[in-house]
Amino acid sequence: MARIVTVAAAQLGPIQQAEGRQSVVARMIALMEEAHAKGATFIVYPELALTTFFPRWYEEDRSKMDHWFEAAMPSAATQPLFDKARAFGMAMSFGYAELTPDGHHFNSSILVDRNGTIVGKYRKTHLPGHVEFDTERSHQHLEKRYFEPGDTGFPVWNFEGGLMGMAICNDRRWPETYRVMGLQGVEMVVLGFNTPSVNSQRGAEGLDDRLFHHRLSCQAGAYQNATWVVAVAKAGTEDGNHLMGGTLIVDPNGKIVGELDHEDDGVLVHACDLDDTVFGKETIFDFKRHRRTEHYGLITERTGVGAPLGR
Ligand code: CDT
């Protein structure tokens, strides 16, 4: 029997620094209305959905960036989104900058059930970029300055009738992200991203390459773990800085079943059958039968290559 999750990947176009949370939440609600009209029961928004991608801006005094963070969730500004989701019976996931009561800063995302209850939280593990202002780069990417590495690991949740996991942006490039969830039987991974369309350290790596790496990562993660992957962009030009689009949904066979071709607010809806994960999980990626853990120790023992070889 089919286990269908009709998911809406809700891409956000650019959010300028001057745009307030209330305005962004109104845009998110408009996307939710469209998703509901198209039959979706689960909506996924991007990483840091409520604000501009602020880690591109350097600030000497880190505490001056706290206004980009949410000290409570739901907050006054996001409560209307939670209310609308509950009224529609719509489950949702979105990313935001989290400031904990004891002063920790995380790049987080949440799973919210159809009653508007937060049932899962994930904190980004693989923070890209750098800590200090880097004059060598064409633009800054200061996630390592403003966030701490997440402390959640990669849990999966019983959610919407299946096993659901979350990742955030750069996490999607790392096979470990999917495999840790795959080893818990994950059936759908949802993730948001803010990806500059040019590599700040290699200008020749532009939009085509960036989209290629994005698709490659999501498709490989999906196929090698027999899971759906829903990847949602914040896209377009934010205060002169371009973020690529490429919101897409990948099936457990690694094939892209839908992709947005613009950089504005928009939804991509697909009825995902979680039972499509079964064939891969019971055959070529039946981990229990085929994995050889005796040879994988380096994966957790070592972070990087030891001595540089061959040069
Ligand atoms: N937000 C985020 O993680 N962006 C990264 C850019 C990496 S370049 C320093 C990404 O992986 O898309």
Short mmCIF file of C-alpha atoms and ligand atoms in Angstrom, two decimals:
data_model
loop_
_atom_site.label_atom_id
_atom_site.label_comp_id
_atom_site.label_asym_id
_atom_site.label_seq_id
_atom_site.Cartn_x
_atom_site.Cartn_y
_atom_site.Cartn_z
CA MET A 1 0.00 0.00 0.00
CA ALA A 2 1.22 3.50 -0.81
CA ARG A 3 2.27 5.83 2.00
CA ILE A 4 1.95 9.22 0.37
CA VAL A 5 3.40 12.44 1.79
CA THR A 6 2.35 15.30 -0.45
CA VAL A 7 5.16 17.73 0.15
CA ALA A 8 5.55 21.35 -0.93
CA ALA A 9 9.08 22.65 -1.36
CA ALA A 10 8.46 26.35 -0.68
CA GLN A 11 11.25 28.42 -2.17
CA LEU A 12 11.71 31.98 -0.97
CA GLY A 13 13.05 34.66 -3.25
CA PRO A 14 15.50 37.17 -1.83
CA ILE A 15 15.04 38.78 1.57
CA GLN A 16 16.75 42.15 1.85
CA GLN A 17 18.32 43.27 5.12
CA ALA A 18 15.63 45.89 5.55
CA GLU A 19 12.75 43.42 5.23
CA GLY A 20 11.15 42.63 8.59
CA ARG A 21 10.06 39.23 9.93
CA GLN A 22 6.37 40.15 9.60
CA SER A 23 6.72 40.72 5.89
CA VAL A 24 8.65 37.46 5.40
CA VAL A 25 6.06 35.53 7.40
CA ALA A 26 3.32 37.01 5.19
CA ARG A 27 5.21 35.66 2.16
CA MET A 28 5.53 32.26 3.83
CA ILE A 29 1.80 32.21 4.55
CA ALA A 30 1.06 33.04 0.89
CA LEU A 31 3.21 30.07 -0.12
CA MET A 32 1.40 27.89 2.38
CA GLU A 33 -1.95 28.90 0.88
CA GLU A 34 -0.69 27.95 -2.57
CA ALA A 35 0.69 24.65 -1.25
CA HIS A 36 -2.63 23.87 0.47
CA ALA A 37 -4.56 24.64 -2.71
CA LYS A 38 -2.30 22.20 -4.55
CA GLY A 39 -2.99 19.43 -2.05
CA ALA A 40 0.18 19.54 0.05
CA THR A 41 0.05 18.47 3.68
CA PHE A 42 3.69 19.17 4.52
CA ILE A 43 5.52 22.37 3.58
CA VAL A 44 9.28 22.85 3.72
CA TYR A 45 10.91 26.29 3.71
CA PRO A 46 14.60 27.21 3.37
CA GLU A 47 17.49 27.61 5.79
CA LEU A 48 17.34 30.90 7.77
CA ALA A 49 13.92 31.45 6.27
CA LEU A 50 12.96 34.47 8.36
CA THR A 51 15.79 36.83 7.44
CA THR A 52 18.37 37.72 4.87
CA PHE A 53 21.43 35.46 4.79
CA PHE A 54 23.14 37.63 7.42
CA PRO A 55 26.37 35.57 7.77
CA ARG A 56 27.62 37.33 4.66
CA TRP A 57 28.00 40.50 6.75
CA TYR A 58 31.03 40.97 9.01
CA GLU A 59 30.44 42.50 12.44
CA GLU A 60 33.31 42.90 14.89
CA ASP A 61 31.02 42.74 17.91
CA ARG A 62 29.15 39.46 17.52
CA SER A 63 26.46 40.44 20.01
CA LYS A 64 25.38 43.14 17.56
CA MET A 65 24.16 40.30 15.29
CA ASP A 66 21.80 38.88 17.91
CA HIS A 67 18.88 40.72 16.37
CA TRP A 68 18.99 38.19 13.51
CA PHE A 69 18.34 35.37 15.99
CA GLU A 70 15.11 34.03 17.50
CA ALA A 71 15.10 33.69 21.28
CA ALA A 72 11.74 31.89 21.19
CA MET A 73 9.89 29.71 18.71
CA PRO A 74 7.12 30.35 17.94
CA SER A 75 7.92 34.04 18.29
CA ALA A 76 5.42 36.88 18.05
CA ALA A 77 6.34 37.28 14.38
CA THR A 78 6.03 33.58 13.49
CA GLN A 79 2.87 32.84 15.50
CA PRO A 80 0.61 33.67 12.49
CA LEU A 81 2.50 31.05 10.44
CA PHE A 82 1.93 28.42 13.14
CA ASP A 83 -1.75 29.46 13.37
CA LYS A 84 -2.23 29.16 9.61
CA ALA A 85 -0.50 25.77 9.53
CA ARG A 86 -2.77 24.47 12.28
CA ALA A 87 -5.86 25.85 10.51
CA PHE A 88 -4.84 24.04 7.31
CA GLY A 89 -3.71 20.89 9.13
CA MET A 90 -0.37 21.44 7.41
CA ALA A 91 2.86 20.04 8.82
CA MET A 92 5.92 22.22 8.22
CA SER A 93 9.66 22.63 8.51
CA PHE A 94 11.73 25.81 8.34
CA GLY A 95 15.14 27.08 9.31
CA TYR A 96 16.04 29.99 11.57
CA ALA A 97 18.88 31.35 13.66
CA GLU A 98 18.39 30.10 17.20
CA LEU A 99 19.57 31.89 20.34
CA THR A 100 19.14 29.56 23.32
CA PRO A 101 18.21 30.78 26.82
CA ASP A 102 21.79 30.09 27.95
CA GLY A 103 23.30 32.12 25.12
CA HIS A 104 24.20 29.57 22.44
CA HIS A 105 23.85 30.38 18.75
CA PHE A 106 22.80 27.71 16.28
CA ASN A 107 21.67 27.50 12.69
CA SER A 108 18.57 25.39 13.31
CA SER A 109 15.53 23.89 11.67
CA ILE A 110 12.36 22.44 13.12
CA LEU A 111 9.64 19.94 12.34
CA VAL A 112 6.16 21.12 13.24
CA ASP A 113 3.25 18.68 13.20
CA ARG A 114 -0.25 19.36 11.84
CA ASN A 115 -1.35 20.69 15.25
CA GLY A 116 1.31 23.36 15.24
CA THR A 117 3.48 21.57 17.80
CA ILE A 118 7.25 21.55 17.37
CA VAL A 119 8.17 17.87 17.47
CA GLY A 120 11.74 17.97 16.19
CA LYS A 121 14.73 20.26 16.11
CA TYR A 122 17.99 19.90 14.19
CA ARG A 123 21.05 22.14 14.56
CA LYS A 124 23.39 22.46 11.58
CA THR A 125 26.44 20.26 11.88
CA HIS A 126 28.68 21.23 8.95
CA LEU A 127 29.16 24.99 9.22
CA PRO A 128 30.88 26.35 6.11
CA GLY A 129 32.99 29.46 5.76
CA HIS A 130 35.33 31.18 8.19
CA VAL A 131 35.57 33.10 11.47
CA GLU A 132 37.47 36.28 10.59
CA PHE A 133 37.06 38.79 7.75
CA ASP A 134 38.86 37.33 4.73
CA THR A 135 40.22 39.87 2.27
CA GLU A 136 41.02 37.10 -0.25
CA ARG A 137 37.38 36.23 -0.81
CA SER A 138 35.00 37.93 -3.21
CA HIS A 139 32.34 37.79 -0.49
CA GLN A 140 32.27 36.75 3.15
CA HIS A 141 30.67 33.59 4.52
CA LEU A 142 30.88 33.92 8.30
CA GLU A 143 28.79 31.04 9.58
CA LYS A 144 31.74 29.84 11.66
CA ARG A 145 31.79 33.29 13.33
CA TYR A 146 28.14 33.52 14.26
CA PHE A 147 27.11 29.91 14.89
CA GLU A 148 28.34 27.01 16.96
CA PRO A 149 28.37 23.54 15.38
CA GLY A 150 25.11 21.79 16.13
CA ASP A 151 24.82 19.45 19.09
CA THR A 152 21.90 17.35 17.91
CA GLY A 153 23.52 14.90 15.53
CA PHE A 154 21.17 13.64 12.83
CA PRO A 155 18.08 12.18 14.48
CA VAL A 156 15.07 10.91 12.56
CA TRP A 157 11.50 11.33 13.70
CA ASN A 158 8.25 9.42 13.19
CA PHE A 159 6.48 12.13 11.28
CA GLU A 160 3.69 12.20 8.70
CA GLY A 161 3.56 8.41 8.64
CA GLY A 162 7.24 7.86 7.94
CA LEU A 163 10.77 8.39 9.17
CA MET A 164 11.79 12.00 8.62
CA GLY A 165 15.19 13.66 8.94
CA MET A 166 16.54 17.16 8.53
CA ALA A 167 19.76 18.69 7.25
CA ILE A 168 20.77 22.27 6.51
CA CYS A 169 22.50 23.55 3.38
CA ASN A 170 26.19 22.62 3.52
CA ASP A 171 25.23 19.37 5.31
CA ARG A 172 23.84 18.12 1.99
CA ARG A 173 27.34 17.92 0.52
CA TRP A 174 28.49 15.37 3.13
CA PRO A 175 27.69 11.66 2.67
CA GLU A 176 27.87 11.20 6.44
CA THR A 177 24.77 13.37 6.81
CA TYR A 178 22.58 11.02 4.83
CA ARG A 179 24.23 7.81 5.99
CA VAL A 180 23.73 8.51 9.69
CA MET A 181 20.05 9.06 8.95
CA GLY A 182 20.02 6.15 6.51
CA LEU A 183 21.21 3.88 9.29
CA GLN A 184 18.07 4.88 11.20
CA GLY A 185 15.92 4.00 8.19
CA VAL A 186 15.18 7.54 7.06
CA GLU A 187 12.56 7.80 4.31
CA MET A 188 12.58 11.54 3.66
CA VAL A 189 15.28 14.14 4.31
CA VAL A 190 14.18 17.78 4.17
CA LEU A 191 16.72 20.57 3.93
CA GLY A 192 16.95 24.26 3.14
CA PHE A 193 19.84 26.14 1.64
CA ASN A 194 21.33 29.58 0.92
CA THR A 195 24.02 28.96 -1.67
CA PRO A 196 25.92 31.85 -3.27
CA SER A 197 26.01 31.31 -7.02
CA VAL A 198 29.76 31.97 -7.19
CA ASN A 199 32.55 30.34 -5.20
CA SER A 200 34.10 33.19 -3.17
CA GLN A 201 37.55 31.58 -3.52
CA ARG A 202 37.32 30.60 -7.18
CA GLY A 203 35.36 32.99 -9.35
CA ALA A 204 35.38 30.62 -12.30
CA GLU A 205 33.10 28.29 -10.35
CA GLY A 206 29.79 29.88 -11.15
CA LEU A 207 26.12 29.06 -11.28
CA ASP A 208 26.30 25.99 -13.53
CA ASP A 209 28.94 24.29 -11.39
CA ARG A 210 27.19 25.24 -8.16
CA LEU A 211 23.89 23.80 -9.37
CA PHE A 212 25.70 20.69 -10.60
CA HIS A 213 27.31 20.09 -7.18
CA HIS A 214 23.98 20.69 -5.46
CA ARG A 215 22.10 18.20 -7.63
CA LEU A 216 24.96 15.69 -7.45
CA SER A 217 24.97 15.81 -3.64
CA CYS A 218 21.22 15.52 -3.19
CA GLN A 219 20.85 12.81 -5.82
CA ALA A 220 23.73 10.75 -4.42
CA GLY A 221 22.40 11.08 -0.86
CA ALA A 222 18.95 9.99 -1.94
CA TYR A 223 20.08 7.03 -4.06
CA GLN A 224 22.74 5.69 -1.69
CA ASN A 225 20.31 5.71 1.22
CA ALA A 226 17.08 4.95 -0.65
CA THR A 227 15.35 8.05 0.66
CA TRP A 228 13.41 11.01 -0.66
CA VAL A 229 15.30 14.32 -0.49
CA VAL A 230 13.49 17.65 -0.52
CA ALA A 231 15.88 20.59 -0.95
CA VAL A 232 14.58 24.14 -0.76
CA ALA A 233 16.40 27.31 -1.76
CA LYS A 234 16.41 30.89 -0.66
CA ALA A 235 17.25 32.39 -4.02
CA GLY A 236 17.86 35.60 -5.90
CA THR A 237 19.79 38.76 -5.16
CA GLU A 238 19.94 39.91 -1.54
CA ASP A 239 21.47 43.38 -1.21
CA GLY A 240 23.65 42.75 -4.27
CA ASN A 241 24.59 39.15 -3.38
CA HIS A 242 23.22 36.43 -5.60
CA LEU A 243 21.95 33.12 -4.22
CA MET A 244 21.22 30.29 -6.63
CA GLY A 245 17.81 28.62 -6.93
CA GLY A 246 17.53 24.93 -7.66
CA THR A 247 14.74 23.91 -5.30
CA LEU A 248 14.18 20.25 -6.08
CA ILE A 249 12.75 16.93 -4.98
CA VAL A 250 14.71 13.70 -5.51
CA ASP A 251 13.17 10.24 -5.37
CA PRO A 252 14.79 7.25 -3.60
CA ASN A 253 16.22 6.12 -6.91
CA GLY A 254 18.25 9.33 -7.11
CA LYS A 255 16.13 10.91 -9.83
CA ILE A 256 14.96 14.52 -9.71
CA VAL A 257 11.16 14.43 -9.93
CA GLY A 258 10.71 18.20 -9.97
CA GLU A 259 12.80 21.37 -9.88
CA LEU A 260 11.88 25.05 -9.84
CA ASP A 261 13.38 27.07 -12.68
CA HIS A 262 13.15 30.55 -11.14
CA GLU A 263 14.50 32.52 -8.18
CA ASP A 264 11.28 33.93 -6.74
CA ASP A 265 8.82 32.78 -4.10
CA GLY A 266 7.19 29.58 -5.38
CA VAL A 267 6.14 26.07 -4.49
CA LEU A 268 7.00 22.70 -5.97
CA VAL A 269 4.49 20.04 -4.92
CA HIS A 270 5.00 16.30 -5.26
CA ALA A 271 3.19 13.28 -3.88
CA CYS A 272 6.04 11.22 -2.46
CA ASP A 273 5.34 7.54 -1.79
CA LEU A 274 7.48 6.53 1.17
CA ASP A 275 7.12 2.92 0.09
CA ASP A 276 9.27 3.77 -2.92
CA THR A 277 12.16 3.58 -0.45
CA VAL A 278 11.59 -0.11 0.23
CA PHE A 279 13.17 -1.62 -2.88
CA GLY A 280 16.53 0.13 -2.40
CA LYS A 281 16.55 -0.53 1.33
CA GLU A 282 15.90 -4.25 0.81
CA THR A 283 18.31 -4.80 -2.07
CA ILE A 284 21.49 -2.95 -3.01
CA PHE A 285 21.39 -0.66 0.04
CA ASP A 286 20.31 -3.25 2.58
CA PHE A 287 22.92 -1.97 5.00
CA LYS A 288 22.62 -4.88 7.40
CA ARG A 289 23.66 -7.39 4.74
CA HIS A 290 26.22 -5.41 2.79
CA ARG A 291 28.06 -2.84 4.90
CA ARG A 292 31.59 -3.75 6.05
CA THR A 293 31.99 -1.67 9.17
CA GLU A 294 35.33 -3.28 9.99
CA HIS A 295 36.79 -1.12 7.21
CA TYR A 296 35.08 2.17 8.07
CA GLY A 297 36.87 3.10 11.30
CA LEU A 298 38.72 6.05 9.77
CA ILE A 299 35.44 7.78 9.10
CA THR A 300 34.96 8.51 12.77
CA GLU A 301 38.59 8.31 13.93
CA ARG A 302 39.97 10.89 11.53
CA THR A 303 38.64 14.29 10.47
CA GLY A 304 40.95 14.92 7.50
CA VAL A 305 43.74 13.42 5.46
CA GLY A 306 46.88 12.76 7.53
CA ALA A 307 50.14 13.78 5.84
CA PRO A 308 49.61 15.34 2.40
CA LEU A 309 50.62 12.69 -0.13
CA GLY A 310 51.61 12.99 -3.76
CA ARG A 311 52.77 16.59 -3.93
N1 CDT B 1 24.48 28.23 3.82
C1 CDT B 1 25.41 27.37 3.39
O1 CDT B 1 25.74 26.40 4.07
N2 CDT B 1 25.98 27.63 2.21
C2 CDT B 1 27.06 26.84 1.69
C3 CDT B 1 27.99 27.70 0.93
C4 CDT B 1 29.33 27.19 1.02
S1 CDT B 1 30.51 28.33 0.46
C5 CDT B 1 31.33 28.82 1.88
C6 CDT B 1 26.61 25.68 0.84
O2 CDT B 1 27.13 24.59 1.04
O3 CDT B 1 25.81 25.84 -0.08
#
